[in-house]
Coordinates of C-alpha atoms in Angstrom, one line a residue:
M1309 CA -52.7 44.7 -79.5
G1310 CA -54.0 47.4 -77.1
S1311 CA -56.2 50.5 -77.7
R1312 CA -54.9 52.7 -80.4
A1313 CA -54.0 56.3 -80.0
T1314 CA -56.2 59.1 -81.3
D1315 CA -54.7 59.6 -84.8
G1316 CA -57.8 58.9 -86.9
A1317 CA -57.2 55.2 -86.9
G1318 CA -59.2 54.3 -83.8
P1319 CA -61.6 55.6 -81.3
L1320 CA -60.8 57.9 -78.3
R1321 CA -60.0 56.2 -75.0
P1322 CA -62.3 57.3 -72.2
P1323 CA -60.5 60.0 -70.1
D1324 CA -60.8 57.9 -66.9
S1325 CA -59.3 54.8 -68.3
A1326 CA -55.7 54.0 -67.4
P1327 CA -53.3 53.8 -70.3
E1328 CA -51.9 50.5 -71.1
A1329 CA -48.2 49.9 -70.7
L1330 CA -46.1 49.7 -73.8
G1331 CA -46.0 46.2 -75.0
E1332 CA -48.5 44.9 -72.4
E1333 CA -50.5 42.0 -73.6
P1334 CA -54.3 42.5 -73.6
R1335 CA -56.3 40.3 -71.3
R1336 CA -59.0 39.6 -73.9
L1337 CA -58.9 39.1 -77.6
T1338 CA -59.9 42.1 -79.7
R1339 CA -62.5 41.8 -82.4
E1340 CA -59.8 41.9 -85.1
Q1341 CA -57.7 39.2 -83.3
L1342 CA -60.8 37.0 -83.0
F1343 CA -61.7 37.4 -86.7
T1344 CA -58.0 36.6 -87.5
M1345 CA -58.1 33.5 -85.4
V1346 CA -61.3 32.3 -87.0
A1347 CA -60.0 32.9 -90.5
T1348 CA -56.7 31.1 -90.0
A1349 CA -58.4 28.3 -88.1
S1350 CA -60.8 27.9 -91.1
I1351 CA -58.0 27.5 -93.6
N1352 CA -56.2 25.0 -91.3
F1353 CA -59.4 23.1 -90.7
S1354 CA -60.4 23.0 -94.4
S1355 CA -57.0 21.8 -95.6
M1356 CA -56.4 19.2 -92.8
I1357 CA -60.0 17.9 -93.0
C1358 CA -59.3 17.1 -96.6
F1359 CA -56.3 15.1 -95.5
S1360 CA -57.9 13.3 -92.6
I1361 CA -61.4 12.7 -94.1
L1362 CA -59.9 10.3 -96.6
G1363 CA -58.7 7.8 -94.1
P1364 CA -61.9 5.8 -93.8
F1365 CA -62.6 5.2 -97.5
F1366 CA -59.3 5.7 -99.4
P1367 CA -57.9 2.3 -98.3
A1368 CA -61.0 0.6 -99.7
E1369 CA -60.5 2.4 -102.9
L1370 CA -56.9 1.4 -102.9
T1371 CA -57.9 -2.2 -103.4
Q1372 CA -60.4 -1.3 -106.2
I1373 CA -58.2 0.9 -108.4
G1374 CA -54.8 -0.3 -107.4
A1375 CA -52.0 1.1 -105.3
K1376 CA -49.9 2.0 -108.3
F1377 CA -52.7 3.9 -110.1
M1378 CA -53.5 5.8 -106.9
F1379 CA -49.8 6.7 -106.4
V1380 CA -49.3 8.1 -109.8
A1381 CA -52.7 9.8 -109.9
G1382 CA -52.0 11.5 -106.6
M1383 CA -48.7 12.7 -107.9
F1384 CA -50.3 14.0 -111.1
V1385 CA -53.0 15.9 -109.1
S1386 CA -50.4 17.3 -106.7
G1387 CA -48.2 18.5 -109.5
C1388 CA -51.0 20.2 -111.4
V1389 CA -52.3 21.9 -108.2
T1390 CA -48.8 23.1 -107.3
I1391 CA -48.6 24.9 -110.7
L1392 CA -52.0 26.4 -110.0
F1393 CA -50.6 27.9 -106.7
G1394 CA -48.2 29.9 -108.9
I1395 CA -51.0 31.6 -110.8
L1396 CA -53.3 32.4 -107.8
D1397 CA -51.9 36.0 -107.8
K1398 CA -53.7 36.6 -111.1
V1399 CA -57.1 35.9 -109.5
P1400 CA -59.0 39.1 -108.5
S1401 CA -58.8 39.9 -104.8
G1402 CA -61.7 39.4 -102.5
P1403 CA -64.1 36.4 -102.1
M1404 CA -63.0 34.9 -105.5
F1405 CA -59.4 34.8 -104.4
I1406 CA -60.2 33.3 -101.1
G1407 CA -62.5 30.7 -102.7
F1408 CA -59.8 29.6 -105.2
C1409 CA -57.3 29.4 -102.4
F1410 CA -59.6 27.0 -100.5
L1411 CA -60.3 25.0 -103.6
V1412 CA -56.7 24.6 -104.7
R1413 CA -55.5 23.8 -101.2
A1414 CA -58.2 21.1 -100.9
M1415 CA -57.2 19.5 -104.2
D1416 CA -53.6 19.5 -103.1
A1417 CA -54.6 17.7 -99.9
I1418 CA -56.5 15.1 -101.8
G1419 CA -53.7 14.4 -104.3
F1420 CA -51.0 14.3 -101.6
T1421 CA -53.0 12.0 -99.4
A1422 CA -53.7 9.6 -102.3
A1423 CA -50.0 9.4 -103.1
M1424 CA -48.8 9.0 -99.5
T1425 CA -51.4 6.4 -98.6
A1426 CA -50.5 4.4 -101.6
S1427 CA -46.8 4.8 -101.0
F1428 CA -47.0 3.5 -97.4
S1429 CA -48.9 0.5 -98.7
I1430 CA -46.5 -0.3 -101.5
L1431 CA -43.5 0.0 -99.2
A1432 CA -45.0 -2.3 -96.6
K1433 CA -46.0 -4.8 -99.4
A1434 CA -42.5 -4.7 -101.0
F1435 CA -40.6 -4.9 -97.7
P1436 CA -42.7 -7.0 -95.3
N1437 CA -39.8 -8.0 -93.1
N1438 CA -38.1 -4.6 -92.7
I1439 CA -40.8 -2.0 -93.0
A1440 CA -39.3 0.3 -90.3
T1441 CA -35.8 0.1 -91.8
V1442 CA -37.0 1.2 -95.2
M1443 CA -39.3 3.9 -93.9
G1444 CA -36.6 5.2 -91.6
S1445 CA -34.1 5.3 -94.6
L1446 CA -36.6 7.2 -96.7
E1447 CA -37.0 9.8 -94.0
I1448 CA -33.5 11.0 -95.1
F1449 CA -35.3 12.4 -98.1
T1450 CA -37.9 14.0 -96.0
G1451 CA -35.2 15.8 -94.1
L1452 CA -33.5 16.8 -97.3
G1453 CA -36.8 18.3 -98.6
L1454 CA -37.2 20.3 -95.4
V1455 CA -33.6 21.5 -95.6
L1456 CA -33.4 22.3 -99.3
G1457 CA -37.0 23.7 -99.8
P1458 CA -36.6 27.1 -98.0
P1459 CA -33.3 28.2 -99.6
L1460 CA -34.3 26.9 -103.1
G1461 CA -37.7 28.5 -102.9
G1462 CA -36.2 31.8 -101.6
F1463 CA -33.6 31.8 -104.5
L1464 CA -36.2 31.2 -107.2
Y1465 CA -38.6 33.8 -105.7
Q1466 CA -35.9 36.5 -105.4
S1467 CA -34.5 35.8 -108.9
F1468 CA -37.7 35.2 -110.9
G1469 CA -40.7 36.2 -108.9
Y1470 CA -43.7 34.5 -107.3
E1471 CA -44.8 32.1 -110.0
V1472 CA -41.5 30.4 -110.8
P1473 CA -41.0 28.4 -107.6
F1474 CA -44.5 26.8 -107.8
I1475 CA -44.3 26.2 -111.6
T1476 CA -40.8 24.7 -111.3
L1477 CA -41.7 22.3 -108.5
G1478 CA -45.0 21.3 -110.1
C1479 CA -43.3 20.5 -113.4
V1480 CA -40.7 18.4 -111.6
V1481 CA -43.5 16.4 -110.0
L1482 CA -45.3 16.0 -113.3
V1483 CA -42.1 14.7 -114.9
L1484 CA -41.8 12.0 -112.2
V1485 CA -45.3 10.7 -113.0
P1486 CA -44.4 8.8 -116.2
V1487 CA -41.1 7.8 -114.7
N1488 CA -42.9 6.1 -111.7
M1489 CA -45.4 4.6 -114.1
C1490 CA -42.6 2.7 -115.8
M1491 CA -40.5 1.9 -112.7
L1492 CA -43.1 0.9 -110.2
P1493 CA -44.4 -2.7 -110.3
K1494 CA -48.1 -3.4 -110.1
Y1495 CA -49.4 -4.9 -106.8
D1496 CA -52.6 -6.8 -107.0
S1497 CA -54.9 -7.1 -104.0
T1498 CA -58.1 -8.7 -103.0
P1499 CA -60.8 -6.7 -101.2
S1500 CA -60.9 -7.4 -97.5
K1501 CA -63.9 -7.7 -95.2
E1502 CA -62.1 -5.9 -92.4
S1503 CA -63.3 -2.3 -91.8
F1504 CA -61.4 0.9 -90.9
W1505 CA -63.5 1.2 -87.7
K1506 CA -62.8 -2.3 -86.5
L1507 CA -59.1 -1.4 -86.7
I1508 CA -59.2 2.0 -85.0
L1509 CA -61.4 0.7 -82.2
L1510 CA -58.7 -1.7 -81.0
P1511 CA -57.5 -0.3 -77.6
K1512 CA -53.8 -0.6 -78.5
V1513 CA -54.3 1.0 -81.9
L1514 CA -56.2 3.9 -80.3
L1515 CA -53.2 4.6 -78.1
L1516 CA -50.9 4.3 -81.1
C1517 CA -53.1 6.8 -82.9
L1518 CA -52.7 9.1 -79.9
T1519 CA -48.9 8.8 -80.3
I1520 CA -49.1 9.8 -84.0
F1521 CA -51.4 12.7 -83.2
S1522 CA -49.2 14.0 -80.4
L1523 CA -46.0 13.9 -82.5
S1524 CA -47.7 15.7 -85.4
A1525 CA -49.2 18.3 -83.1
C1526 CA -45.8 19.0 -81.5
L1527 CA -44.1 19.3 -84.8
G1528 CA -46.9 21.4 -86.3
F1529 CA -46.8 23.8 -83.3
L1530 CA -43.2 24.8 -84.3
D1531 CA -44.2 26.0 -87.8
P1532 CA -46.0 29.2 -87.0
T1533 CA -44.3 30.0 -83.7
M1534 CA -40.6 29.1 -83.6
S1535 CA -39.4 31.5 -86.3
L1536 CA -41.1 34.4 -84.6
F1537 CA -39.6 33.5 -81.2
I1538 CA -36.1 33.2 -82.8
L1539 CA -36.3 36.6 -84.4
K1540 CA -37.6 38.2 -81.2
K1541 CA -35.5 36.4 -78.6
F1542 CA -32.1 36.1 -80.3
K1543 CA -32.3 39.0 -82.7
L1544 CA -31.0 36.9 -85.6
P1545 CA -31.3 38.1 -89.2
A1546 CA -34.2 36.6 -91.1
G1547 CA -31.8 34.7 -93.4
Y1548 CA -30.3 32.8 -90.4
V1549 CA -33.6 31.5 -89.1
G1550 CA -33.7 28.6 -91.5
L1551 CA -30.3 27.5 -90.2
V1552 CA -31.7 27.0 -86.8
F1553 CA -34.4 24.7 -88.2
L1554 CA -31.5 22.5 -89.6
G1555 CA -30.9 21.1 -86.1
L1556 CA -34.3 19.4 -86.0
A1557 CA -34.4 18.3 -89.6
L1558 CA -30.9 16.9 -89.8
S1559 CA -31.1 15.0 -86.5
Y1560 CA -34.4 13.4 -87.5
S1561 CA -33.4 12.4 -91.0
L1562 CA -30.0 11.1 -89.9
S1563 CA -31.2 9.1 -86.9
S1564 CA -34.3 7.6 -88.7
P1565 CA -32.5 4.9 -90.6
L1566 CA -30.7 3.7 -87.5
L1567 CA -33.9 3.7 -85.5
G1568 CA -35.7 1.8 -88.3
L1569 CA -33.0 -0.8 -88.4
L1570 CA -33.1 -1.2 -84.6
S1571 CA -36.9 -1.5 -84.7
D1572 CA -36.8 -4.3 -87.3
K1573 CA -33.9 -6.2 -85.8
L1574 CA -35.3 -6.0 -82.2
P1575 CA -39.1 -5.8 -82.5
H1576 CA -39.5 -6.1 -78.7
L1577 CA -37.8 -2.7 -78.4
R1578 CA -40.4 -0.9 -80.5
K1579 CA -42.7 -0.2 -77.6
W1580 CA -40.0 1.2 -75.4
L1581 CA -38.6 3.3 -78.2
M1582 CA -42.1 4.9 -78.5
V1583 CA -42.5 5.4 -74.8
S1584 CA -39.0 6.8 -74.4
G1585 CA -39.3 9.0 -77.5
S1586 CA -42.6 10.5 -76.3
L1587 CA -41.3 11.3 -72.8
I1588 CA -38.1 12.8 -74.2
T1589 CA -40.1 14.9 -76.6
A1590 CA -42.3 16.2 -73.7
L1591 CA -39.2 17.1 -71.7
C1592 CA -37.6 18.8 -74.7
F1593 CA -40.6 21.0 -75.3
F1594 CA -40.6 21.9 -71.6
M1595 CA -37.0 23.0 -72.1
L1596 CA -37.5 24.7 -75.5
G1597 CA -38.5 28.0 -74.1
P1598 CA -37.5 27.1 -71.4
A1599 CA -40.7 27.0 -69.2
P1600 CA -40.7 30.1 -66.9
V1601 CA -40.9 28.0 -63.8
L1602 CA -37.3 26.8 -64.4
H1603 CA -36.0 30.4 -64.3
I1604 CA -33.4 29.6 -67.0
E1605 CA -32.5 32.3 -69.5
S1606 CA -32.9 31.0 -73.1
Q1607 CA -29.7 30.9 -75.1
L1608 CA -29.2 30.1 -78.8
W1609 CA -26.8 27.1 -78.3
M1610 CA -29.3 25.5 -75.8
F1611 CA -32.2 26.2 -78.1
V1612 CA -30.4 24.4 -81.0
L1613 CA -29.4 21.5 -78.8
V1614 CA -33.0 21.0 -77.7
L1615 CA -34.1 21.0 -81.3
V1616 CA -31.6 18.3 -82.1
L1617 CA -32.9 16.2 -79.3
I1618 CA -36.5 16.8 -80.5
G1619 CA -35.6 15.5 -83.9
F1620 CA -34.1 12.4 -82.5
S1621 CA -36.9 11.8 -80.0
L1622 CA -39.5 12.3 -82.8
G1623 CA -37.8 9.6 -84.8
M1624 CA -37.8 7.2 -81.8
S1625 CA -41.6 7.5 -81.6
A1626 CA -42.6 7.9 -85.2
I1627 CA -40.6 5.2 -86.9
P1628 CA -41.9 2.1 -84.9
V1629 CA -45.5 3.2 -85.0
F1630 CA -46.4 1.8 -88.5
P1631 CA -45.0 -1.7 -88.0
E1632 CA -46.5 -1.8 -84.4
I1633 CA -50.0 -1.1 -85.7
L1634 CA -49.5 -3.8 -88.4
H1635 CA -48.4 -6.3 -85.7
C1636 CA -51.4 -5.4 -83.6
A1637 CA -53.7 -6.0 -86.5
Y1638 CA -52.2 -9.4 -87.2
E1639 CA -52.6 -10.3 -83.5
N1640 CA -56.3 -9.5 -83.8
G1641 CA -57.0 -11.7 -86.8
F1642 CA -56.7 -9.2 -89.7
E1643 CA -55.8 -10.8 -93.0
E1644 CA -52.4 -10.0 -94.5
G1645 CA -52.4 -8.2 -97.8
L1646 CA -52.5 -4.8 -99.5
S1647 CA -56.0 -4.1 -98.2
L1648 CA -54.8 -4.1 -94.6
L1649 CA -51.7 -2.1 -95.5
G1650 CA -54.0 0.4 -97.1
L1651 CA -56.1 0.6 -93.9
V1652 CA -53.0 1.2 -91.7
S1653 CA -51.5 3.8 -94.1
G1654 CA -54.8 5.6 -94.3
L1655 CA -55.1 5.6 -90.5
F1656 CA -51.6 6.9 -90.1
S1657 CA -52.2 9.7 -92.6
A1658 CA -55.5 10.7 -91.0
M1659 CA -54.0 10.9 -87.4
W1660 CA -51.0 12.8 -88.6
S1661 CA -53.1 15.3 -90.5
L1662 CA -55.4 15.7 -87.4
G1663 CA -52.4 16.6 -85.3
A1664 CA -51.0 18.9 -88.0
F1665 CA -54.3 20.8 -87.7
M1666 CA -54.5 20.9 -83.9
G1667 CA -50.8 21.7 -83.3
P1668 CA -50.6 25.1 -85.1
T1669 CA -54.2 26.1 -84.2
L1670 CA -54.0 25.5 -80.4
G1671 CA -50.3 26.3 -80.3
G1672 CA -50.8 29.6 -82.1
F1673 CA -53.5 30.6 -79.6
L1674 CA -51.4 29.7 -76.6
N1675 CA -48.4 31.5 -78.1
E1676 CA -50.5 34.6 -78.5
K1677 CA -52.0 34.5 -75.0
L1678 CA -49.2 33.0 -72.9
G1679 CA -46.0 33.4 -74.9
F1680 CA -43.8 30.9 -76.6
E1681 CA -42.2 29.6 -73.3
W1682 CA -45.5 28.5 -71.8
A1683 CA -47.0 27.5 -75.1
S1684 CA -44.2 25.1 -75.9
A1685 CA -44.3 23.6 -72.4
I1686 CA -48.1 23.0 -72.6
Q1687 CA -47.8 21.6 -76.2
G1688 CA -45.3 19.0 -74.8
G1689 CA -48.2 17.8 -72.7
W1690 CA -49.5 15.9 -75.8
A1691 CA -46.3 13.9 -76.0
L1692 CA -46.3 13.4 -72.2
L1693 CA -49.9 12.1 -72.3
S1694 CA -49.3 9.7 -75.1
G1695 CA -46.0 8.4 -73.6
L1696 CA -47.6 7.7 -70.2
A1697 CA -50.7 6.2 -71.8
I1698 CA -48.9 3.8 -74.0
G1699 CA -46.3 3.0 -71.3
I1700 CA -49.1 2.1 -68.8
F1701 CA -50.8 -0.1 -71.5
Y1702 CA -47.6 -2.0 -72.3
I1703 CA -46.8 -2.6 -68.6
S1704 CA -50.3 -3.8 -67.9
E1705 CA -50.2 -6.0 -71.0
A1706 CA -46.9 -7.6 -69.9
T1707 CA -48.3 -8.1 -66.4
R1708 CA -51.4 -9.8 -67.8
R1709 CA -49.4 -12.1 -70.0
S1710 CA -47.0 -13.1 -67.2
S1711 CA -50.0 -13.9 -64.9
S1712 CA -51.8 -15.9 -67.6
S1713 CA -48.7 -17.9 -68.3
S1714 CA -48.2 -18.6 -64.6
L1715 CA -51.8 -19.9 -64.4
Q1716 CA -51.3 -22.1 -67.4
N1717 CA -48.0 -23.5 -65.9
P1718 CA -48.6 -23.7 -62.1
P1719 CA -45.5 -24.1 -59.9
V1720 CA -44.8 -27.7 -58.8
D1721 CA -44.1 -28.2 -55.1
N1722 CA -41.4 -30.6 -53.7
E1723 CA -43.8 -33.4 -52.9
E1724 CA -45.3 -33.4 -56.4
R1725 CA -41.9 -33.2 -57.9
T1726 CA -40.8 -36.3 -55.8
H1727 CA -43.9 -38.2 -56.9
L1728 CA -43.3 -37.4 -60.5
L1729 CA -39.7 -38.5 -60.4
A1730 CA -40.7 -41.8 -58.6
S1731 CA -43.4 -42.6 -61.2
E1732 CA -40.9 -42.0 -64.1
T1733 CA -38.4 -44.5 -62.5

């Protein structure tokens, strides 16, 4: 962090320079820190651009090659690439190792995005009247994956070594490919004239994209920063850090089905679920540290409680977004069908991946310079911005509609009412 002492590992400090206090943060990034930031940003950028770059054209390909084929092909590629991750330690170190890491990560991104884009489209096609309920219910398995992944991977790694976790998971995914080929029905579609850019340039869709981006950025911020903060602040053993993550994963996965059902049964509540969820997320990130301006000492029970609230608030915002974008597309004359579902799912994946790149990159930098407390408070600004923006839009939209309806049905005064009654008699 600071200047190193004279032990052969670094240059001498000038005799007139004041020594830095132990543990004092440097005011400027050192050359090593700068290079480290550039390197980690490059891997984040390369992997996430492979996710998000597919949004404009993958939905169009979906109608050409079929959602089922894209789904199973994406699973096949993802399974094969996962196995390749397990043998990367056999590659010679240096530029060749780095190059293969980039290549394998990019291929994994392509396969995963193909499968996820197709799966969103298939779900929306199969369950047109309760999309949010089904997607919310399936988020239980997302939470299970987040909960079971770390302990299972740790057990396989400690018992059998580096290769076995990747090879095992890759083989499981490959086994599921023929199973899904037999089970999944084929959905035919006709190519649509509607474009990706026409959809994303709708003002309401743009604001909904901001909501997706902000949620993904907030969630991605926690990946590289939260475990380090827990270890440093609460002095927990490394094995217990994963248990703290359970608060967020369990609350999100358990609340998602209920929020999905509520979103489908009461569609008019979707907008306020998103607004409330974004604002609660912003408040929770402000309290996660908590922010130094509050002068509250962080405690483990309060930290876990805030994580539980974050999981719930993320579900409030994320679950209604997909059906709300679809509803907006229908309002603006888009044709129903698998082509539109592919456009919406591609847009959702692209915005989520963009946030997943921005969250860790910007959050890691802020965490390094300002500390976790300020970094989490600033990161919550994304959710605050999206909540306020979409809230203002919905309020102005409701005001516009009420004024237009009053113009179409002007109030009738007493004299006109008397005249109308007399003419009827």
